[in-house]
Amino acid sequence: MVRLFVALALPALLKTQLSALSGGIPGAKWVAPENYHLTLRFIGEVEHWRAEEVDQALAAIRAPRFELSLAGIGTFEKAGRVQSLHVAAERTEALARLQAKVETALQRIGLEPERRRFAPHVTLARTDRAETHKLVEFVRGHSLFRAEAMAVEHFTLFSSRLGKDQAHYVPEVEYELA
Ligand code: 3AM
């Protein structure tokens, strides 16, 4: 079995810029800069034959290159608790189209539909054990954060091995955009 997700990899400079945001919230688990990514579709554990089908389905996608901008800080909450902290991506038409194409391609080969609405983001930290007032302070303090637009020229199939502390993500296949 292999654990997979489809995402946009980020340029090194952007990762460095994002990593400068890390810190200052006791209890938060910060994502290692090399693990920053923008998930288009979480797939989960699949058999190897299935992974090959996923690869073929993704390779058949035709979509144009586009520019991506990250701006603002957001959180995801569950039962009134902030689970994670992220930098939001601007939900442009081109990004939404690419995500929809990935979703359609994966449903076509029989994967269960993703039920959650696409909210493009780059996770900075897991915060279910973080100090709430520090979290609030962080979100307020960085609300104007904005990164220079990046050129998205491919998307990537990642495998993920869960570790004790951090997951280990490996870019398995890159799919060029036209
Ligand atoms: O892109 P982010 O960091 O928000 O939390 C995992 C990470 O999200 C998420 O998939 C991304 C790459 O690992 N993830 C992990 N397990 C998941 C699940 N069961 C999941 N997303 C949905 N369902």
PDB file of N, CA and C and ligand atoms in Angstrom, residues 3-7 31 35 37-44 76 84 86 114 116 119 121-124 126 160 162 167 169, ligand 1:
ATOM      1  N   ARG A   3       0.549   5.680   0.466  1.00  0.00           N
ATOM      2  CA  ARG A   3      -0.323   6.795   0.854  1.00  0.00           C
ATOM      3  C   ARG A   3      -0.025   7.966  -0.074  1.00  0.00           C
ATOM      4  N   LEU A   4      -1.042   8.464  -0.761  1.00  0.00           N
ATOM      5  CA  LEU A   4      -0.814   9.459  -1.816  1.00  0.00           C
ATOM      6  C   LEU A   4      -1.633  10.731  -1.641  1.00  0.00           C
ATOM      7  N   PHE A   5      -1.105  11.805  -2.182  1.00  0.00           N
ATOM      8  CA  PHE A   5      -1.915  13.015  -2.358  1.00  0.00           C
ATOM      9  C   PHE A   5      -1.373  13.799  -3.541  1.00  0.00           C
ATOM     10  N   VAL A   6      -2.232  14.611  -4.118  1.00  0.00           N
ATOM     11  CA  VAL A   6      -1.862  15.437  -5.271  1.00  0.00           C
ATOM     12  C   VAL A   6      -1.742  16.868  -4.776  1.00  0.00           C
ATOM     13  N   ALA A   7      -0.643  17.525  -5.141  1.00  0.00           N
ATOM     14  CA  ALA A   7      -0.427  18.868  -4.591  1.00  0.00           C
ATOM     15  C   ALA A   7       0.419  19.715  -5.520  1.00  0.00           C
ATOM     16  N   VAL A  31       4.998  22.774  10.615  1.00  0.00           N
ATOM     17  CA  VAL A  31       5.361  21.920   9.481  1.00  0.00           C
ATOM     18  C   VAL A  31       6.787  22.259   9.069  1.00  0.00           C
ATOM     19  N   ASN A  35       8.299  20.339   3.783  1.00  0.00           N
ATOM     20  CA  ASN A  35       6.997  19.680   3.634  1.00  0.00           C
ATOM     21  C   ASN A  35       5.867  20.618   3.196  1.00  0.00           C
ATOM     22  N   HIS A  37       3.297  22.497   1.048  1.00  0.00           N
ATOM     23  CA  HIS A  37       2.691  22.158  -0.248  1.00  0.00           C
ATOM     24  C   HIS A  37       1.268  22.686  -0.252  1.00  0.00           C
ATOM     25  N   LEU A  38       0.668  22.721  -1.412  1.00  0.00           N
ATOM     26  CA  LEU A  38      -0.753  23.092  -1.506  1.00  0.00           C
ATOM     27  C   LEU A  38      -1.504  21.870  -2.038  1.00  0.00           C
ATOM     28  N   THR A  39      -2.287  21.250  -1.182  1.00  0.00           N
ATOM     29  CA  THR A  39      -2.983  20.017  -1.574  1.00  0.00           C
ATOM     30  C   THR A  39      -4.116  20.299  -2.556  1.00  0.00           C
ATOM     31  N   LEU A  40      -4.106  19.552  -3.658  1.00  0.00           N
ATOM     32  CA  LEU A  40      -5.230  19.614  -4.593  1.00  0.00           C
ATOM     33  C   LEU A  40      -6.217  18.492  -4.279  1.00  0.00           C
ATOM     34  N   ARG A  41      -5.671  17.348  -3.826  1.00  0.00           N
ATOM     35  CA  ARG A  41      -6.542  16.203  -3.549  1.00  0.00           C
ATOM     36  C   ARG A  41      -5.817  15.199  -2.661  1.00  0.00           C
ATOM     37  N   PHE A  42      -6.395  14.925  -1.502  1.00  0.00           N
ATOM     38  CA  PHE A  42      -5.859  13.863  -0.667  1.00  0.00           C
ATOM     39  C   PHE A  42      -6.420  12.547  -1.179  1.00  0.00           C
ATOM     40  N   ILE A  43      -5.585  11.554  -1.380  1.00  0.00           N
ATOM     41  CA  ILE A  43      -6.048  10.258  -1.893  1.00  0.00           C
ATOM     42  C   ILE A  43      -6.075   9.219  -0.779  1.00  0.00           C
ATOM     43  N   GLY A  44      -5.001   9.146  -0.010  1.00  0.00           N
ATOM     44  CA  GLY A  44      -4.952   8.171   1.085  1.00  0.00           C
ATOM     45  C   GLY A  44      -4.265   6.889   0.647  1.00  0.00           C
ATOM     46  N   PHE A  76      -8.325  26.194  10.317  1.00  0.00           N
ATOM     47  CA  PHE A  76      -9.399  25.211  10.210  1.00  0.00           C
ATOM     48  C   PHE A  76      -9.763  24.780  11.618  1.00  0.00           C
ATOM     49  N   SER A  84      -5.638  23.663  12.734  1.00  0.00           N
ATOM     50  CA  SER A  84      -4.438  23.983  11.959  1.00  0.00           C
ATOM     51  C   SER A  84      -4.463  25.427  11.485  1.00  0.00           C
ATOM     52  N   HIS A  86      -2.905  28.119   8.517  1.00  0.00           N
ATOM     53  CA  HIS A  86      -2.369  28.074   7.152  1.00  0.00           C
ATOM     54  C   HIS A  86      -2.260  29.460   6.534  1.00  0.00           C
ATOM     55  N   GLU A 114     -14.355  13.647  -3.194  1.00  0.00           N
ATOM     56  CA  GLU A 114     -13.974  14.471  -2.038  1.00  0.00           C
ATOM     57  C   GLU A 114     -15.197  15.317  -1.697  1.00  0.00           C
ATOM     58  N   ARG A 116     -15.420  17.598   0.824  1.00  0.00           N
ATOM     59  CA  ARG A 116     -15.171  18.939   1.376  1.00  0.00           C
ATOM     60  C   ARG A 116     -14.918  19.937   0.260  1.00  0.00           C
ATOM     61  N   ALA A 119     -10.588  24.449  -0.410  1.00  0.00           N
ATOM     62  CA  ALA A 119     -10.126  25.681   0.238  1.00  0.00           C
ATOM     63  C   ALA A 119      -8.600  25.687   0.137  1.00  0.00           C
ATOM     64  N   HIS A 121      -4.805  26.107   0.394  1.00  0.00           N
ATOM     65  CA  HIS A 121      -4.030  26.649   1.511  1.00  0.00           C
ATOM     66  C   HIS A 121      -2.703  25.906   1.618  1.00  0.00           C
ATOM     67  N   VAL A 122      -1.791  26.500   2.344  1.00  0.00           N
ATOM     68  CA  VAL A 122      -0.534  25.843   2.697  1.00  0.00           C
ATOM     69  C   VAL A 122      -0.488  25.782   4.218  1.00  0.00           C
ATOM     70  N   THR A 123      -0.537  24.579   4.748  1.00  0.00           N
ATOM     71  CA  THR A 123      -0.556  24.427   6.209  1.00  0.00           C
ATOM     72  C   THR A 123       0.792  24.818   6.810  1.00  0.00           C
ATOM     73  N   LEU A 124       0.730  25.637   7.838  1.00  0.00           N
ATOM     74  CA  LEU A 124       1.949  26.057   8.546  1.00  0.00           C
ATOM     75  C   LEU A 124       2.151  25.273   9.828  1.00  0.00           C
ATOM     76  N   ARG A 126       0.080  22.463  12.923  1.00  0.00           N
ATOM     77  CA  ARG A 126      -1.048  21.773  13.573  1.00  0.00           C
ATOM     78  C   ARG A 126      -1.170  22.406  14.954  1.00  0.00           C
ATOM     79  N   SER A 160       3.393   9.783   0.914  1.00  0.00           N
ATOM     80  CA  SER A 160       3.549  10.298   2.266  1.00  0.00           C
ATOM     81  C   SER A 160       3.775   9.133   3.219  1.00  0.00           C
ATOM     82  N   LEU A 162       3.986   8.495   7.175  1.00  0.00           N
ATOM     83  CA  LEU A 162       3.746   9.183   8.430  1.00  0.00           C
ATOM     84  C   LEU A 162       4.866   8.847   9.403  1.00  0.00           C
ATOM     85  N   ALA A 167       5.595  14.009   8.896  1.00  0.00           N
ATOM     86  CA  ALA A 167       5.423  13.075   7.790  1.00  0.00           C
ATOM     87  C   ALA A 167       6.588  13.283   6.830  1.00  0.00           C
ATOM     88  N   TYR A 169       7.302  13.432   2.938  1.00  0.00           N
ATOM     89  CA  TYR A 169       6.645  13.506   1.638  1.00  0.00           C
ATOM     90  C   TYR A 169       7.672  13.344   0.525  1.00  0.00           C
TER      91      TYR A 169
HETATM   92  O1  3AM B   1      -2.516  20.005   2.823  1.00  0.00           O
HETATM   93  P1  3AM B   1      -2.771  19.904   4.266  1.00  0.00           P
HETATM   94  O2  3AM B   1      -1.552  20.095   5.107  1.00  0.00           O
HETATM   95  O3  3AM B   1      -3.945  20.690   4.737  1.00  0.00           O
HETATM   96  O4  3AM B   1      -3.602  16.857   6.609  1.00  0.00           O
HETATM   97  C1  3AM B   1      -3.083  16.257   5.451  1.00  0.00           C
HETATM   98  C2  3AM B   1      -2.434  17.259   4.541  1.00  0.00           C
HETATM   99  O5  3AM B   1      -3.267  18.403   4.500  1.00  0.00           O
HETATM  100  C3  3AM B   1      -4.227  15.807   4.589  1.00  0.00           C
HETATM  101  O6  3AM B   1      -3.637  15.646   3.325  1.00  0.00           O
HETATM  102  C4  3AM B   1      -2.565  16.562   3.189  1.00  0.00           C
HETATM  103  C5  3AM B   1      -1.322  15.811   2.773  1.00  0.00           C
HETATM  104  O7  3AM B   1      -1.017  14.805   3.698  1.00  0.00           O
HETATM  105  N1  3AM B   1      -4.844  14.584   5.076  1.00  0.00           N
HETATM  106  C6  3AM B   1      -4.293  13.609   5.813  1.00  0.00           C
HETATM  107  N2  3AM B   1      -5.187  12.653   6.067  1.00  0.00           N
HETATM  108  C7  3AM B   1      -6.339  13.028   5.480  1.00  0.00           C
HETATM  109  C8  3AM B   1      -7.634  12.467   5.390  1.00  0.00           C
HETATM  110  N3  3AM B   1      -7.937  11.289   5.954  1.00  0.00           N
HETATM  111  C9  3AM B   1      -6.126  14.271   4.846  1.00  0.00           C
HETATM  112  N4  3AM B   1      -7.093  14.919   4.179  1.00  0.00           N
HETATM  113  C10 3AM B   1      -8.288  14.327   4.128  1.00  0.00           C
HETATM  114  N5  3AM B   1      -8.575  13.143   4.711  1.00  0.00           N
END
